[in-house]
Structure formats: C-alpha cells, structure tokens
XYZ file of N, CA and C in Angstrom:
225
model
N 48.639 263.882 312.420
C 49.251 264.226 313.682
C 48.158 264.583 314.688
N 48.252 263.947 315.927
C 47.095 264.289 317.436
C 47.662 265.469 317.885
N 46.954 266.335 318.194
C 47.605 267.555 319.366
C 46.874 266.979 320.379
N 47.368 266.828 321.531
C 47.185 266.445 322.894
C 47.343 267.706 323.847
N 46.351 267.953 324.661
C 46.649 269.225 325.572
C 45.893 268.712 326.751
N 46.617 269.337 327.874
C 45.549 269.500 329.374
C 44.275 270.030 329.536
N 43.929 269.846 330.359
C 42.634 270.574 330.176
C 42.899 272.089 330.700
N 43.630 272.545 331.201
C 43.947 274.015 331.949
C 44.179 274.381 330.749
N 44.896 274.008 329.738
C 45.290 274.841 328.218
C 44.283 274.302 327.079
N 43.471 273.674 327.719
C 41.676 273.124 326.824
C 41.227 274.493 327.158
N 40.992 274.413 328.331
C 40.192 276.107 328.721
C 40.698 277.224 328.635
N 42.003 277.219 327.763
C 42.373 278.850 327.545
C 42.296 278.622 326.359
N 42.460 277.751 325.600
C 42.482 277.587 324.049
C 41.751 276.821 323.664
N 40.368 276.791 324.143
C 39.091 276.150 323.976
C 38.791 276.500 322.074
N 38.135 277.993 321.479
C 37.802 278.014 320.537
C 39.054 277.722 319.369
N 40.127 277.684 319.700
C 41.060 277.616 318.830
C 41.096 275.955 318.789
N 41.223 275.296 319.617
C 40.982 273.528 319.448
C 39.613 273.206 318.741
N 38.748 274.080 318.829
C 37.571 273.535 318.359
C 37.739 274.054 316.861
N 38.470 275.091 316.516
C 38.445 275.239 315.209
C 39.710 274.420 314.327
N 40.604 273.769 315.096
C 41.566 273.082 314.646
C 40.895 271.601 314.208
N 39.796 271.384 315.509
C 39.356 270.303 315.259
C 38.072 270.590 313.717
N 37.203 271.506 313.404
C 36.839 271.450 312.304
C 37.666 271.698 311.136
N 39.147 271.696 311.243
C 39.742 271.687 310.200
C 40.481 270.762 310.168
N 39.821 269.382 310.474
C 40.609 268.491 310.621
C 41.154 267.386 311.665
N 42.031 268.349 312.207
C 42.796 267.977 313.033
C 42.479 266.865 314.362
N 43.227 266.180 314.792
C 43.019 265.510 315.269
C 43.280 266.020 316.817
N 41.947 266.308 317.716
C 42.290 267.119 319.334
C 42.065 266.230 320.172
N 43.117 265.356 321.239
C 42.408 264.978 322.424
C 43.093 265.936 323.864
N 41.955 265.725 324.397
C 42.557 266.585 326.045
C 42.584 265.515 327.129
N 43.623 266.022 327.711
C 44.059 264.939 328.424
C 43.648 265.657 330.146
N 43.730 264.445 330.879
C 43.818 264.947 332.043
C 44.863 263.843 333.077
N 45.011 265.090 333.530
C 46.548 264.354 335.180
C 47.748 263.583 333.473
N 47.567 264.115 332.309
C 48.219 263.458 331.463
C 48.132 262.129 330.669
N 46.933 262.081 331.354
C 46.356 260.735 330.125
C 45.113 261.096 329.352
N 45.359 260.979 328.497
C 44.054 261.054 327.570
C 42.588 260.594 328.202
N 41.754 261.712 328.145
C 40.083 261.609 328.755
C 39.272 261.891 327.943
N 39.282 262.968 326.652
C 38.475 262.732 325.716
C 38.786 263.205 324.315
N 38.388 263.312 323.423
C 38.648 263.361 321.503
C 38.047 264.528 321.027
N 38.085 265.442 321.021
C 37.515 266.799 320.247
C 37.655 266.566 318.862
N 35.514 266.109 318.298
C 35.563 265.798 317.055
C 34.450 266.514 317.168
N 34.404 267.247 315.617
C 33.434 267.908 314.829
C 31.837 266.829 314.744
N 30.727 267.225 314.995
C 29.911 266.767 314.557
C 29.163 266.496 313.117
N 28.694 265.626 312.978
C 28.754 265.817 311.476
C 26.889 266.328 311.199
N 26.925 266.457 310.396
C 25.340 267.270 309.971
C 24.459 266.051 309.947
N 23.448 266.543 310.702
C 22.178 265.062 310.224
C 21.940 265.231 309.084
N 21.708 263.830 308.840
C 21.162 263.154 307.303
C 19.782 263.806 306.909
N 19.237 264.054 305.936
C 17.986 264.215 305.885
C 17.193 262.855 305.917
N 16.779 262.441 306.278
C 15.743 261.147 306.660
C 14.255 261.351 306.640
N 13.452 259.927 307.054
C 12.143 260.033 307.141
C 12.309 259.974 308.676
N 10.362 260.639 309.197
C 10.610 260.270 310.551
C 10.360 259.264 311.558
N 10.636 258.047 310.164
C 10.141 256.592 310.624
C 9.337 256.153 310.015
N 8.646 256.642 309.952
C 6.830 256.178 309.390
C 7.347 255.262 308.301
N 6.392 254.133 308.406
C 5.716 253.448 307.497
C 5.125 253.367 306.333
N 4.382 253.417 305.250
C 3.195 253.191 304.455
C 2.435 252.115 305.042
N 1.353 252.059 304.990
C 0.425 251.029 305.714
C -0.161 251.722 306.523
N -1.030 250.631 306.931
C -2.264 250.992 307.901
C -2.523 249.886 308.560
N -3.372 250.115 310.037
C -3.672 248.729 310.910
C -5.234 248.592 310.977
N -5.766 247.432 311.051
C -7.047 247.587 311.805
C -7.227 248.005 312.891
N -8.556 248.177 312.661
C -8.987 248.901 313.968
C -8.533 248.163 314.864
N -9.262 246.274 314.763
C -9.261 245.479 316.218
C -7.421 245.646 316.496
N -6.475 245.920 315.665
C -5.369 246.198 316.487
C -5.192 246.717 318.071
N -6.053 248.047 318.140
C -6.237 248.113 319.270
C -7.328 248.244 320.448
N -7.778 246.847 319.864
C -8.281 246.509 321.123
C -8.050 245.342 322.305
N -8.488 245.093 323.535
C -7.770 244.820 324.411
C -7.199 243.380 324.096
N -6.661 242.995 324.517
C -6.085 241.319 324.707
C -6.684 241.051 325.330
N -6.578 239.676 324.818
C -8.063 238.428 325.727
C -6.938 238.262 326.800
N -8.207 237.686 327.776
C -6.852 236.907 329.405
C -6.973 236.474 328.946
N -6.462 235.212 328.226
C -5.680 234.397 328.392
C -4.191 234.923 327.929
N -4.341 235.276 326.712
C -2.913 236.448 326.597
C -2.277 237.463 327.489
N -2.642 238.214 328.280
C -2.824 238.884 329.617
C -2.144 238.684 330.675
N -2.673 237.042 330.665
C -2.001 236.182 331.694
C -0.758 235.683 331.398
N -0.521 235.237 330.200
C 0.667 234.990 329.622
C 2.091 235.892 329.719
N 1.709 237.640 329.423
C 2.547 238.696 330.025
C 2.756 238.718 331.438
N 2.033 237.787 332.057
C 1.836 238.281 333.506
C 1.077 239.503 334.014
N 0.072 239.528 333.383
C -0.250 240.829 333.271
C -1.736 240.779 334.077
C-alpha cells in the first residue's frame, strides 16, 4: 500500500514519513495533488575498492604527444 500526502502534511509529518518510509512503506508527496516525489530509504554503500587497478605504466606514458597526434585532437 502507497501513502500519498501533500506537502503541507509532508512538513508537519516529515519524521514520521521518513520513519514509515524506513519501515518499509511505500511514501510519495504529492503536490497541487499529483505526485512530485517518492520518500525512499537510502541504502548503505557497498564496501568497494577505490578503483585502482594492479599494474603499472611506463614512464614514456607521460610524456608529451608528438604533433602530429596533437594535430589530430586539434590540439
């Protein structure tokens, strides 16, 4: 079941929607009576890497590009 509310009764019963919504529930608030947005719980970040790779580059990686490559970017 959705509970649907205004936003004038979003802002008096703000923490109580937000705790309906972590228990579940399904909250959207509406405005002028149409639905404007979904009060959903966030969910916990994942533990992850922070991207990285294994590997390594050469040095000449960074060094400059020849013009003729240069020119090719338009660069």
């Amino acid at each position: 079941m959705t509970l649907t509310v205004n936003i004038a009764e979003a802002k008096a019963q703000l923490s109580h929607l937000v705790e309906q919504a972590l228990q579940g529930q399904d909250v959207i608030i509406a405005r002028r009576g149409a639905p404007a947005v979904y009060l959903t719980p966030v969910q916990p970040p994942t533990k992850r890497e922070l991207g990285f790779i294994p590997g390594s580059l050469p040095d000449s990686f960074f060094d400059q590009l020849p013009e003729e490559e240069l020119a090719a970017w338009g660069l």
